[in-house]
Amino acid sequence: MNIKIKPVKKIVGELSVPGDKSISHRALMIGALALGPTKIKGLPESDDCNHTAKAFREMGIDIREESNTTIVEGKGLHGLKKPADPLYVGNSGTSMRILAGILAGQRFDSTITGDTGISARPMKRIVEPLSMMGVKIRAQGDGEYPPLAISGGSVKPITYKNLIASAQVKSAILFAGLYSKGTTKVIEPVRSRDHTERMLKYFGAKVKISGQSVSIKGGSELRARAVEIPGDISSASFFMAAATLLKGSRIKMLNISINPTRAGILKVLSRMGADIEVVNKKKLGSEPAADIIVRYSKTHGITITKEMVPSIIDELPVIFVLASLSKGVTTIEGVGELRVKETDRIRSMQDGLKAMGVVFRVKGDSVMIEGIRSLKGASLQSFGDHRTCMALAVAALAAEGDSDIEGTESISKSFPSFFDILFKLTLT
Ligand code: S3P
């Protein structure tokens, strides 16, 4: 599907965005492994989360909707049953990688498959540590690609020093560790998002966090808890960028996740000179949330070092857009992981922004963007990637001349209502 986007003057209004995708996956997974009914409020309508829910239904977990609440009837750590067929997770990397850690602990054989997009995404990063834990796990193409065939049931605790900061890898190891006798520890170069450890702890697991390492003691039963999912800061970031770039804008976003391992975008925007206010801070279960107000402001280029990248990994496409319209040069170091997301997001964003007139250089794992006064409308491609699509839509709103974007169906992965919400806020 294609969409035509006309430039707009500003965006104004109050909005909510769908529940955080990462937290939602964990709520479904941990709810299924806990004892008793976990009631989840605010689960988003997204393809990825639907795939996680479907996988657990196929393993005998009742997941149903009752008056705006999702109820997961958890059956305990060993309550899952062998699925009749391979578990199909579509395009969801989070489902595939974390589920592999959970299946490592089950006393049955299983297979996880996905669509053609996910079949090209790297899996050795979980296959290696899970194999070190004694799990029989096989991938295709030299152990790198899905499908994954797992013979679970006997897991040894390990201490694993990960060379990349990846919450999906960390979570797979922690879940497998839950099924071992002893303590499993993951050490990261920089802390990745910590939703798994927060929620496991909230459900009663023995989890310890110290600096860049997290450990879990195997064997502790999880007890069902109520979970309220805050709005997804990754989805909110598109509106933050649009409000910052369009003169006269003012938006208020309600109940957004501000987890420090995720909310690097707030720091980046402030350093670039954006006008951001975080108000009404609260805790929703194991996660912090707040309302975020953003007004138009002039911005300038900055240097973002690699330590910052894990906390903005999914926001980088829209940060590239902001940098394109900020005064001076923005340099972002250590963004190599973007090459193995739903598409190569360095290439997809370079392709789109270059077509709009931006000087976008790539040197090794660093990106350098020279800000320009105005973007020109262009024919843009999403490359089947939801975040490339939404980031380019923001660029198109702030451009001179109309644009069209191909592949808008990709947004159903995380934020199917993106364009509906956006067009309600835009004033031409
Ligand atoms: C996610 C972790 C990140 C992120 C992805 C969701 C998660 O991936 O890019 O969208 O929910 O754990 P990595 O952990 O591979 O960096």
PDB file of C-alpha atoms and ligand atoms in Angstrom, residues 20-23 25-26 48 93-94 97-98 121 125 164-171 188 192-193 195-196 234 262 310 313-314 337 340-342 345 386-387 413, ligand 1:
ATOM      1  CA  ASP A  20       4.715  -0.609  24.752  1.00  0.00           C
ATOM      2  CA  LYS A  21       5.500  -3.542  22.451  1.00  0.00           C
ATOM      3  CA  SER A  22       8.527  -4.802  24.400  1.00  0.00           C
ATOM      4  CA  ILE A  23       6.720  -4.728  27.751  1.00  0.00           C
ATOM      5  CA  HIS A  25       5.656  -9.369  24.873  1.00  0.00           C
ATOM      6  CA  ARG A  26       7.066  -9.872  28.375  1.00  0.00           C
ATOM      7  CA  ASP A  48       4.176  -8.859  16.754  1.00  0.00           C
ATOM      8  CA  GLY A  93      12.372 -11.012  16.225  1.00  0.00           C
ATOM      9  CA  THR A  94      11.504 -10.392  19.873  1.00  0.00           C
ATOM     10  CA  ARG A  97      14.568 -14.879  20.286  1.00  0.00           C
ATOM     11  CA  ILE A  98      12.931 -14.693  23.713  1.00  0.00           C
ATOM     12  CA  ARG A 121      17.915 -12.147  10.728  1.00  0.00           C
ATOM     13  CA  ARG A 125      23.560 -14.547  19.114  1.00  0.00           C
ATOM     14  CA  ILE A 164      26.487  -6.689  21.927  1.00  0.00           C
ATOM     15  CA  ALA A 165      23.962  -4.897  24.111  1.00  0.00           C
ATOM     16  CA  SER A 166      20.812  -6.816  23.203  1.00  0.00           C
ATOM     17  CA  ALA A 167      17.756  -7.162  25.406  1.00  0.00           C
ATOM     18  CA  GLN A 168      16.488 -10.003  23.260  1.00  0.00           C
ATOM     19  CA  VAL A 169      19.655 -12.032  23.837  1.00  0.00           C
ATOM     20  CA  LYS A 170      19.769 -11.128  27.533  1.00  0.00           C
ATOM     21  CA  SER A 171      16.117 -12.107  27.955  1.00  0.00           C
ATOM     22  CA  GLU A 188      26.530  -6.506  28.804  1.00  0.00           C
ATOM     23  CA  SER A 192      20.074  -2.889  27.189  1.00  0.00           C
ATOM     24  CA  ARG A 193      16.381  -2.341  27.966  1.00  0.00           C
ATOM     25  CA  HIS A 195      11.863  -4.849  30.990  1.00  0.00           C
ATOM     26  CA  THR A 196      12.475  -8.583  31.423  1.00  0.00           C
ATOM     27  CA  SER A 234       9.221   4.318  20.405  1.00  0.00           C
ATOM     28  CA  ARG A 262      14.519   3.042  26.781  1.00  0.00           C
ATOM     29  CA  PRO A 310      21.025   0.933  23.172  1.00  0.00           C
ATOM     30  CA  ILE A 313      18.107   1.901  19.119  1.00  0.00           C
ATOM     31  CA  ASP A 314      14.528   1.931  17.782  1.00  0.00           C
ATOM     32  CA  GLU A 337      23.055  -3.022  14.996  1.00  0.00           C
ATOM     33  CA  VAL A 340      20.153  -6.272  11.327  1.00  0.00           C
ATOM     34  CA  LYS A 341      16.761  -4.830  12.253  1.00  0.00           C
ATOM     35  CA  GLU A 342      13.610  -5.472  10.175  1.00  0.00           C
ATOM     36  CA  ARG A 345      17.875   0.851   8.667  1.00  0.00           C
ATOM     37  CA  HIS A 386       7.551  -0.090  10.123  1.00  0.00           C
ATOM     38  CA  ARG A 387       9.974   2.375  11.723  1.00  0.00           C
ATOM     39  CA  LYS A 413       3.819  -4.625  13.148  1.00  0.00           C
TER      40      LYS A 413
HETATM   41  C1  S3P B   1      13.655  -5.409  21.839  1.00  0.00           C
HETATM   42  C2  S3P B   1      14.999  -5.173  21.866  1.00  0.00           C
HETATM   43  C3  S3P B   1      15.738  -4.471  20.809  1.00  0.00           C
HETATM   44  C4  S3P B   1      14.793  -3.663  19.923  1.00  0.00           C
HETATM   45  C5  S3P B   1      13.590  -4.441  19.515  1.00  0.00           C
HETATM   46  C6  S3P B   1      12.814  -4.912  20.730  1.00  0.00           C
HETATM   47  C7  S3P B   1      13.038  -6.154  22.941  1.00  0.00           C
HETATM   48  O1  S3P B   1      16.437  -5.406  20.011  1.00  0.00           O
HETATM   49  O2  S3P B   1      15.475  -3.188  18.785  1.00  0.00           O
HETATM   50  O3  S3P B   1      12.732  -3.640  18.726  1.00  0.00           O
HETATM   51  O4  S3P B   1      11.816  -6.069  23.118  1.00  0.00           O
HETATM   52  O5  S3P B   1      13.777  -6.839  23.663  1.00  0.00           O
HETATM   53  P1  S3P B   1      17.860  -5.991  20.498  1.00  0.00           P
HETATM   54  O6  S3P B   1      17.675  -6.521  21.832  1.00  0.00           O
HETATM   55  O7  S3P B   1      18.242  -7.051  19.539  1.00  0.00           O
HETATM   56  O8  S3P B   1      18.779  -4.805  20.417  1.00  0.00           O
END
